[in-house]
């Protein structure tokens, strides 16, 4: 059985198994969970540029899979992107657009612009109709000035002076809405971002651990990994614990095999 | 034509973990104090531990509305017992009562995952562990709740001898001293808090021994 023309796979998603998966789910099989980043991510525009912030917890359902993951992704020397949603999707889409931007820089001989990254990301996400579950906060400073955008999984974008995304976005936004003003200084901006992320860390169960901050200004960036560590382990047993060196032998029973009778069968047939 | 399913559930899970460890002459019962729903925290300071008699203490995680109702039923039944028998219920007796109360609602269960700890008639520590409909067993230690899958294997590793793993079943109490058991509980909750989002805020520890009852608190991660 062979088809007349074997087309090469077109890439992207194959929806062939969707019907079978739906059938299995109706029979009671639980689909495997994705590693989501739970997450609180924020961005704000200040006097000299943009500041991005993120928490560092990655969850798999109710379990913390990574206590200190990196959610602020590099796009270009002057552009960074925070990602919420499915971890694999945010990683893949930011890596891909980062490479595309590098090629574009070689081609044009110019510094990348934030709107370029924005358009490349939204084109990709719209094309996948929301199946690529990545919610992003994109920020950077280029020749046209500082820019901050949010990008939703279905491909829509907003341009804002301050933005939050992720499960902790409401907690973080409550801080921004209360305290944000235009032309913040660098220190004020970092302080506000830290407060917003902390609100997410302590009030949202999907976010936690540490605060990462990234400050981007004209011609310079400061990636402050683990800028704040407000969650040390509360108790360490001073004496430590002992663990058995090997598996405990509970029972040993030796049964000698009796005489094994070999019966000649039919000769093996190889067609 | 598939059957239409309810889009409203009478249950909710408020999260949290409970642990109890039985010793030769003491019993340690502990639970975290976080109450949550979905991704939100309702309160950081809610006690999941309830003292049923002088000698038995119950810790329950799950749906706290059902837990509260269950506690009320048990304390009412205990009061009646005291009027009729002129004495308090023993821990094994309370264990049986809890099991019967849970099974009574076999077809609309209390969404409560319980662990009962106390001192038996001889003054030795005892721990009883339950499922939602009343199946119970006397054990040397147990963990229930959202962090139980993280806690139980470590307890098995450290408290091997009183566990049902070793045949024949030994005396169901751990050889650890009271301070060592409390240390173990603190470590176990600090670790569960790291990896379970529903466990955290504060740890409440209740220690029952011949001299009475004692309470200790410890801070846990609040994120």
Tab-separated table of N, CA, C and O in Angstrom, chain B residues 56-104:
chain	number	residue	atom	x	y	z
B	56	UNK	N	-7.670	12.696	72.504
B	56	UNK	CA	-7.619	12.552	71.041
B	56	UNK	C	-7.764	13.875	70.324
B	56	UNK	O	-8.549	14.740	70.703
B	57	UNK	N	-6.949	13.999	69.280
B	57	UNK	CA	-6.877	15.231	68.492
B	57	UNK	C	-6.985	14.847	67.022
B	57	UNK	O	-6.323	13.920	66.565
B	58	UNK	N	-7.825	15.561	66.290
B	58	UNK	CA	-8.023	15.227	64.878
B	58	UNK	C	-7.522	16.362	64.001
B	58	UNK	O	-7.761	17.539	64.279
B	59	UNK	N	-6.812	16.013	62.941
B	59	UNK	CA	-6.391	17.003	61.953
B	59	UNK	C	-7.035	16.617	60.628
B	59	UNK	O	-6.981	15.455	60.228
B	60	UNK	N	-7.681	17.570	59.954
B	60	UNK	CA	-8.374	17.244	58.697
B	60	UNK	C	-8.093	18.265	57.627
B	60	UNK	O	-8.269	19.461	57.835
B	61	UNK	N	-7.724	17.741	56.429
B	61	UNK	CA	-7.596	18.636	55.284
B	61	UNK	C	-8.681	18.267	54.283
B	61	UNK	O	-9.314	17.235	54.411
B	62	UNK	N	-8.910	19.136	53.310
B	62	UNK	CA	-9.945	18.878	52.303
B	62	UNK	C	-10.868	20.074	52.211
B	62	UNK	O	-10.413	21.205	52.105
B	63	UNK	N	-12.165	19.838	52.282
B	63	UNK	CA	-13.160	20.905	52.172
B	63	UNK	C	-13.512	21.340	53.592
B	63	UNK	O	-14.195	20.610	54.328
B	64	UNK	N	-13.076	22.521	53.997
B	64	UNK	CA	-13.169	22.913	55.405
B	64	UNK	C	-14.610	23.076	55.892
B	64	UNK	O	-14.860	22.914	57.097
B	65	UNK	N	-15.531	23.370	54.991
B	65	UNK	CA	-16.929	23.469	55.430
B	65	UNK	C	-17.401	22.101	55.922
B	65	UNK	O	-18.060	21.987	56.961
B	66	UNK	N	-17.047	21.039	55.162
B	66	UNK	CA	-17.386	19.683	55.582
B	66	UNK	C	-16.628	19.291	56.848
B	66	UNK	O	-17.156	18.608	57.724
B	67	UNK	N	-15.366	19.738	56.957
B	67	UNK	CA	-14.560	19.433	58.146
B	67	UNK	C	-15.208	20.042	59.383
B	67	UNK	O	-15.325	19.396	60.428
B	68	UNK	N	-15.636	21.298	59.248
B	68	UNK	CA	-16.272	21.989	60.380
B	68	UNK	C	-17.544	21.253	60.797
B	68	UNK	O	-17.792	21.024	61.991
B	69	UNK	N	-18.348	20.845	59.805
B	69	UNK	CA	-19.590	20.106	60.094
B	69	UNK	C	-19.277	18.790	60.787
B	69	UNK	O	-19.946	18.398	61.755
B	70	UNK	N	-18.250	18.097	60.301
B	70	UNK	CA	-17.846	16.815	60.895
B	70	UNK	C	-17.410	16.997	62.340
B	70	UNK	O	-17.782	16.207	63.228
B	71	UNK	N	-16.612	18.049	62.595
B	71	UNK	CA	-16.144	18.315	63.968
B	71	UNK	C	-17.341	18.534	64.898
B	71	UNK	O	-17.348	18.046	66.032
B	72	UNK	N	-18.345	19.270	64.391
B	72	UNK	CA	-19.514	19.567	65.223
B	72	UNK	C	-20.278	18.293	65.563
B	72	UNK	O	-20.712	18.090	66.704
B	73	UNK	N	-20.448	17.418	64.560
B	73	UNK	CA	-21.149	16.152	64.789
B	73	UNK	C	-20.408	15.315	65.828
B	73	UNK	O	-21.008	14.787	66.773
B	74	UNK	N	-19.082	15.236	65.679
B	74	UNK	CA	-18.295	14.417	66.609
B	74	UNK	C	-18.344	14.981	68.027
B	74	UNK	O	-18.478	14.216	68.997
B	75	UNK	N	-18.247	16.283	68.180
B	75	UNK	CA	-18.236	16.809	69.548
B	75	UNK	C	-19.627	16.671	70.180
B	75	UNK	O	-19.725	16.430	71.393
B	76	UNK	N	-20.693	16.769	69.379
B	76	UNK	CA	-22.042	16.543	69.913
B	76	UNK	C	-22.181	15.103	70.381
B	76	UNK	O	-22.663	14.830	71.488
B	77	UNK	N	-21.741	14.149	69.550
B	77	UNK	CA	-21.827	12.733	69.915
B	77	UNK	C	-20.991	12.428	71.149
B	77	UNK	O	-21.350	11.614	71.985
B	78	UNK	N	-19.827	13.123	71.258
B	78	UNK	CA	-18.966	12.889	72.423
B	78	UNK	C	-19.638	13.392	73.685
B	78	UNK	O	-19.551	12.760	74.749
B	79	UNK	N	-20.314	14.520	73.591
B	79	UNK	CA	-21.022	15.076	74.757
B	79	UNK	C	-22.093	14.093	75.247
B	79	UNK	O	-22.228	13.837	76.449
B	80	UNK	N	-22.827	13.511	74.301
B	80	UNK	CA	-23.859	12.530	74.649
B	80	UNK	C	-23.224	11.336	75.353
B	80	UNK	O	-23.721	10.858	76.384
B	81	UNK	N	-22.097	10.878	74.802
B	81	UNK	CA	-21.378	9.738	75.402
B	81	UNK	C	-21.005	10.048	76.841
B	81	UNK	O	-21.163	9.223	77.742
B	82	UNK	N	-20.496	11.289	77.049
B	82	UNK	CA	-20.077	11.664	78.401
B	82	UNK	C	-21.266	11.678	79.369
B	82	UNK	O	-21.146	11.265	80.519
B	83	UNK	N	-22.427	12.151	78.892
B	83	UNK	CA	-23.619	12.146	79.744
B	83	UNK	C	-24.044	10.723	80.073
B	83	UNK	O	-24.446	10.430	81.197
B	84	UNK	N	-23.933	9.826	79.092
B	84	UNK	CA	-24.432	8.457	79.293
B	84	UNK	C	-23.456	7.576	80.070
B	84	UNK	O	-23.876	6.662	80.778
B	85	UNK	N	-22.151	7.810	79.934
B	85	UNK	CA	-21.165	6.907	80.522
B	85	UNK	C	-20.341	7.534	81.629
B	85	UNK	O	-19.517	6.875	82.240
B	86	UNK	N	-20.554	8.812	81.877
B	86	UNK	CA	-19.853	9.508	82.942
B	86	UNK	C	-18.333	9.441	82.794
B	86	UNK	O	-17.597	9.385	83.770
B	87	UNK	N	-17.851	9.386	81.568
B	87	UNK	CA	-16.412	9.451	81.333
B	87	UNK	C	-16.179	9.881	79.888
B	87	UNK	O	-17.088	9.885	79.062
B	88	UNK	N	-14.923	10.248	79.592
B	88	UNK	CA	-14.575	10.658	78.226
B	88	UNK	C	-14.349	9.421	77.359
B	88	UNK	O	-14.012	8.347	77.868
B	89	UNK	N	-14.486	9.611	76.059
B	89	UNK	CA	-14.223	8.496	75.118
B	89	UNK	C	-12.733	8.246	75.015
B	89	UNK	O	-11.947	9.197	75.032
B	90	UNK	N	-12.354	6.972	74.887
B	90	UNK	CA	-10.945	6.658	74.655
B	90	UNK	C	-10.636	6.930	73.185
B	90	UNK	O	-11.549	7.058	72.373
B	91	UNK	N	-9.336	6.999	72.880
B	91	UNK	CA	-8.955	7.311	71.499
B	91	UNK	C	-9.415	6.237	70.507
B	91	UNK	O	-9.968	6.589	69.468
B	92	UNK	N	-9.225	4.943	70.800
B	92	UNK	CA	-9.723	3.926	69.876
B	92	UNK	C	-11.241	3.990	69.697
B	92	UNK	O	-11.750	3.723	68.610
B	93	UNK	N	-11.952	4.354	70.750
B	93	UNK	CA	-13.419	4.477	70.647
B	93	UNK	C	-13.771	5.636	69.724
B	93	UNK	O	-14.652	5.537	68.867
B	94	UNK	N	-13.072	6.769	69.885
B	94	UNK	CA	-13.312	7.934	69.021
B	94	UNK	C	-12.970	7.599	67.581
B	94	UNK	O	-13.634	8.057	66.651
B	95	UNK	N	-11.948	6.766	67.398
B	95	UNK	CA	-11.546	6.369	66.046
B	95	UNK	C	-12.688	5.640	65.357
B	95	UNK	O	-12.996	5.880	64.190
B	96	UNK	N	-13.315	4.734	66.106
B	96	UNK	CA	-14.439	3.973	65.552
B	96	UNK	C	-15.613	4.897	65.266
B	96	UNK	O	-16.272	4.790	64.221
B	97	UNK	N	-15.878	5.845	66.177
B	97	UNK	CA	-16.985	6.793	65.988
B	97	UNK	C	-16.781	7.623	64.723
B	97	UNK	O	-17.717	7.846	63.941
B	98	UNK	N	-15.553	8.060	64.510
B	98	UNK	CA	-15.250	8.862	63.320
B	98	UNK	C	-15.509	8.043	62.056
B	98	UNK	O	-16.106	8.522	61.095
B	99	UNK	N	-15.061	6.790	62.096
B	99	UNK	CA	-15.268	5.924	60.934
B	99	UNK	C	-16.759	5.762	60.631
B	99	UNK	O	-17.195	5.899	59.486
B	100	UNK	N	-17.554	5.504	61.685
B	100	UNK	CA	-18.995	5.317	61.484
B	100	UNK	C	-19.658	6.585	60.973
B	100	UNK	O	-20.540	6.536	60.120
B	101	UNK	N	-19.236	7.732	61.533
B	101	UNK	CA	-19.811	9.014	61.107
B	101	UNK	C	-19.538	9.264	59.623
B	101	UNK	O	-20.400	9.745	58.890
B	102	UNK	N	-18.324	8.937	59.198
B	102	UNK	CA	-17.974	9.147	57.784
B	102	UNK	C	-18.772	8.211	56.888
B	102	UNK	O	-19.278	8.622	55.840
B	103	UNK	N	-18.901	6.951	57.288
B	103	UNK	CA	-19.597	5.987	56.435
B	103	UNK	C	-21.088	6.263	56.364
B	103	UNK	O	-21.744	5.920	55.382
B	104	UNK	N	-21.601	6.895	57.431
B	104	UNK	CA	-23.019	7.267	57.448
B	104	UNK	C	-23.372	8.090	56.220
B	104	UNK	O	-24.466	7.979	55.675
